[in-house]
């Protein structure tokens, strides 16, 4: 996350971190049910083998271990969207089924908790301030690839139509209806490399809903180049079909 501020995991307790064994931190993700983490398909570019990944919940820092807060999981199912298109990031969505060494899924604590999924086809109001979070790059110039600590910031949602018209119309990667954009009014806050797969959430009636998955963008925190997000509400059926879960509005 470029700009924004450090965020204790308790304020975004649905944030998951996905590690590639022997390689280190790979991507963010979001806990949508005790056994299911939603993330981006493009996180699995280098390996589609579930055995190659470890998932953590409740983690404040990517290279520190706090056993009083974090929970560690292996991946029992890795489902990349059947129609993910790597050329343009269309359908950039994937599901991980997780289990710990005792055969259990996530245990709810102050640092680990599920987010709500919004009803199908319903978007938050465009222009609304949404929160994004992740352990990704904190600047493009810094040598440091990833943030040590979880960070969060606000960005305003922009519809696919407006984003295409105003910003990405002439870009080599056209936006599809499975995407929307978000940007900060100053262009100084944004998601960046390493934040992919992580959440864009919006609060409605006192509950946090997952509307976007951090997906791509032309650079980071660059004027006239909003971040691009997977539109989660286009995938309620896909998520239900693969998880067997049908109602998520419980949190
Ligand atoms: C990335 O490389 C990436 N500014 C993620 C988000 C954005 C750019 C790049 C949006 O994973």
XYZ file of C-alpha atoms in Angstrom, residues 14-248:
235
model
C -10.165 -10.919 7.485
C -6.808 -10.206 5.812
C -4.919 -13.373 4.837
C -1.333 -13.601 3.693
C -0.415 -16.253 1.161
C 3.159 -17.541 1.137
C 4.801 -19.672 -1.485
C 6.906 -22.270 0.325
C 10.652 -21.634 0.009
C 9.876 -18.390 -1.865
C 8.206 -16.243 0.757
C 5.322 -13.820 0.700
C 3.210 -14.007 -2.471
C -0.166 -12.270 -2.154
C -2.965 -11.041 0.056
C -6.343 -12.721 0.450
C -9.601 -12.358 2.380
C -11.315 -14.782 4.771
C -14.940 -15.098 3.573
C -15.872 -18.197 5.611
C -13.901 -20.158 8.241
C -12.520 -22.576 5.617
C -12.330 -20.243 2.594
C -9.992 -17.483 1.481
C -10.790 -15.433 -1.619
C -7.847 -14.057 -3.603
C -6.699 -13.193 -7.145
C -6.106 -15.788 -9.867
C -2.910 -14.091 -11.020
C -1.275 -14.905 -7.666
C -0.775 -18.464 -8.945
C 1.195 -17.595 -12.065
C 4.278 -19.536 -10.977
C 2.621 -22.567 -9.408
C -0.913 -23.943 -9.414
C 0.020 -26.686 -6.913
C -1.850 -26.299 -3.624
C 1.039 -28.017 -1.814
C 3.279 -25.057 -2.632
C 1.326 -22.577 -0.482
C 0.891 -21.692 3.187
C -1.843 -19.299 4.362
C -1.679 -17.175 7.514
C -4.448 -15.306 9.271
C -4.018 -12.813 12.104
C -0.549 -11.752 10.973
C 0.656 -8.216 11.771
C 4.040 -8.431 10.073
C 5.108 -10.664 7.196
C 8.478 -11.526 8.686
C 7.576 -11.837 12.346
C 5.772 -14.668 14.084
C 3.301 -13.902 16.861
C 1.824 -17.224 17.896
C -0.608 -15.511 20.258
C -2.360 -13.971 17.231
C -1.616 -15.821 14.038
C -3.085 -19.033 12.644
C -1.318 -21.110 9.995
C -2.961 -23.285 7.345
C -2.231 -25.594 4.472
C -4.337 -25.438 1.308
C -6.675 -28.368 0.660
C -8.225 -26.932 -2.517
C -6.939 -24.283 -4.916
C -9.567 -23.112 -7.388
C -8.544 -20.621 -10.040
C -11.445 -19.226 -12.079
C -11.948 -21.422 -15.162
C -12.118 -18.360 -17.412
C -9.273 -16.346 -15.907
C -7.548 -14.546 -18.788
C -3.937 -13.751 -18.009
C -3.667 -11.310 -20.964
C -6.181 -8.849 -19.501
C -6.817 -10.040 -15.913
C -10.465 -10.832 -16.701
C -11.963 -13.097 -13.972
C -9.004 -12.469 -11.651
C -10.438 -14.502 -8.777
C -9.444 -17.699 -6.951
C -10.542 -19.613 -3.860
C -8.407 -21.449 -1.329
C -9.814 -23.993 1.095
C -7.689 -23.997 4.242
C -7.085 -26.376 7.135
C -4.666 -26.305 10.094
C -2.505 -29.128 11.443
C -5.391 -30.288 13.664
C -7.803 -30.503 10.747
C -9.635 -27.307 11.703
C -10.491 -24.165 9.769
C -10.068 -20.584 11.059
C -10.940 -19.968 14.698
C -12.586 -16.619 15.374
C -10.477 -14.334 17.602
C -9.841 -10.583 17.853
C -7.250 -10.911 15.073
C -9.079 -13.456 12.843
C -12.620 -13.021 11.576
C -14.634 -13.369 8.340
C -15.820 -10.450 6.192
C -19.326 -10.283 4.658
C -19.973 -10.865 0.963
C -22.441 -8.402 -0.563
C -25.613 -9.578 -2.359
C -25.204 -10.523 -6.047
C -24.932 -7.696 -8.587
C -25.184 -5.012 -5.909
C -22.349 -2.479 -5.869
C -21.541 0.126 -3.286
C -22.243 3.672 -4.436
C -19.544 4.832 -6.832
C -17.571 7.681 -5.312
C -17.783 6.054 -1.877
C -14.642 5.784 0.242
C -13.497 2.172 0.476
C -10.659 0.701 2.459
C -7.863 -1.369 0.924
C -5.187 -3.195 2.883
C -2.105 -5.278 2.345
C 1.579 -6.007 2.896
C 2.616 -4.799 -0.579
C 5.115 -2.166 -1.699
C 5.057 1.123 0.204
C 6.783 3.101 -2.543
C 7.972 2.487 -6.060
C 11.425 3.898 -5.404
C 12.180 2.034 -2.185
C 14.420 -1.013 -2.454
C 12.200 -2.741 0.050
C 9.931 -4.922 -1.968
C 7.172 -5.410 0.564
C 5.909 -3.723 3.686
C 6.993 -5.315 6.920
C 3.622 -4.436 8.499
C 0.047 -4.537 7.335
C -1.087 -1.153 5.964
C -4.432 0.289 4.939
C -5.734 3.351 3.133
C -8.908 4.844 1.672
C -9.654 5.008 -2.046
C -12.827 6.144 -3.835
C -14.652 3.679 -6.075
C -15.014 4.497 -9.794
C -17.328 2.532 -12.107
C -15.864 0.499 -14.959
C -17.627 2.832 -17.440
C -16.220 6.032 -15.924
C -12.797 4.481 -15.416
C -12.643 3.333 -19.013
C -13.900 6.692 -20.308
C -11.631 8.858 -18.160
C -8.495 6.773 -17.562
C -8.039 3.399 -19.238
C -9.828 3.851 -22.591
C -6.617 3.904 -24.595
C -4.682 1.492 -22.392
C -3.359 -1.771 -23.858
C -5.454 -3.691 -21.324
C -9.146 -2.809 -21.703
C -11.384 -2.982 -18.627
C -14.127 -5.611 -18.584
C -17.465 -5.598 -16.752
C -15.830 -7.840 -14.122
C -13.677 -4.918 -12.959
C -14.053 -1.534 -11.338
C -11.497 1.067 -10.328
C -10.630 3.042 -7.218
C -8.278 5.931 -6.626
C -7.490 8.565 -4.040
C -8.332 12.176 -4.932
C -4.643 13.128 -4.583
C -3.402 10.013 -6.454
C -1.010 9.535 -3.514
C -2.614 6.420 -2.038
C -2.960 3.154 -3.935
C -2.472 -0.599 -3.897
C 0.797 -1.852 -5.338
C 2.814 -4.998 -6.025
C 2.244 -7.528 -3.237
C -1.205 -6.192 -2.327
C -2.855 -8.291 -5.043
C -5.503 -10.695 -3.880
C -6.251 -8.540 -0.834
C -9.489 -6.800 0.078
C -11.324 -3.635 -0.891
C -14.058 -3.304 1.730
C -16.924 -0.868 2.213
C -18.996 -0.420 5.370
C -22.765 -0.689 5.059
C -25.118 -0.679 8.079
C -22.206 -1.220 10.454
C -20.859 -4.251 8.600
C -17.815 -4.585 6.397
C -18.504 -5.987 2.937
C -15.923 -7.252 0.465
C -16.598 -5.531 -2.873
C -13.220 -5.775 -4.557
C -10.114 -7.929 -4.911
C -6.915 -5.975 -5.551
C -6.016 -6.983 -9.113
C -3.881 -4.676 -11.273
C -3.199 -1.131 -12.422
C -0.793 0.850 -14.563
C 1.966 1.457 -11.982
C 1.038 2.593 -8.471
C -0.126 5.925 -7.051
C 0.259 7.500 -10.489
C -1.909 10.379 -11.626
C -4.778 9.320 -13.933
C -4.007 5.615 -13.330
C -6.487 4.207 -10.789
C -6.086 0.792 -9.223
C -8.231 -1.921 -10.818
C -10.266 -4.394 -8.739
C -12.170 -7.615 -9.432
C -15.916 -6.985 -8.983
C -16.744 -9.603 -6.335
C -20.539 -9.248 -6.740
C -20.288 -10.760 -10.236
C -19.095 -14.015 -8.668
C -21.663 -14.913 -5.991
C -22.779 -17.973 -7.978
C -19.215 -19.045 -8.724
C -18.296 -18.718 -5.037
C -21.428 -20.576 -3.901
C -20.864 -23.368 -6.418
C -17.277 -23.971 -5.360
C -17.641 -23.537 -1.599
C -21.125 -24.992 -1.179
C -21.946 -21.919 0.920
C -24.899 -19.757 -0.042
C -25.257 -17.031 2.539
C -22.327 -14.943 3.618
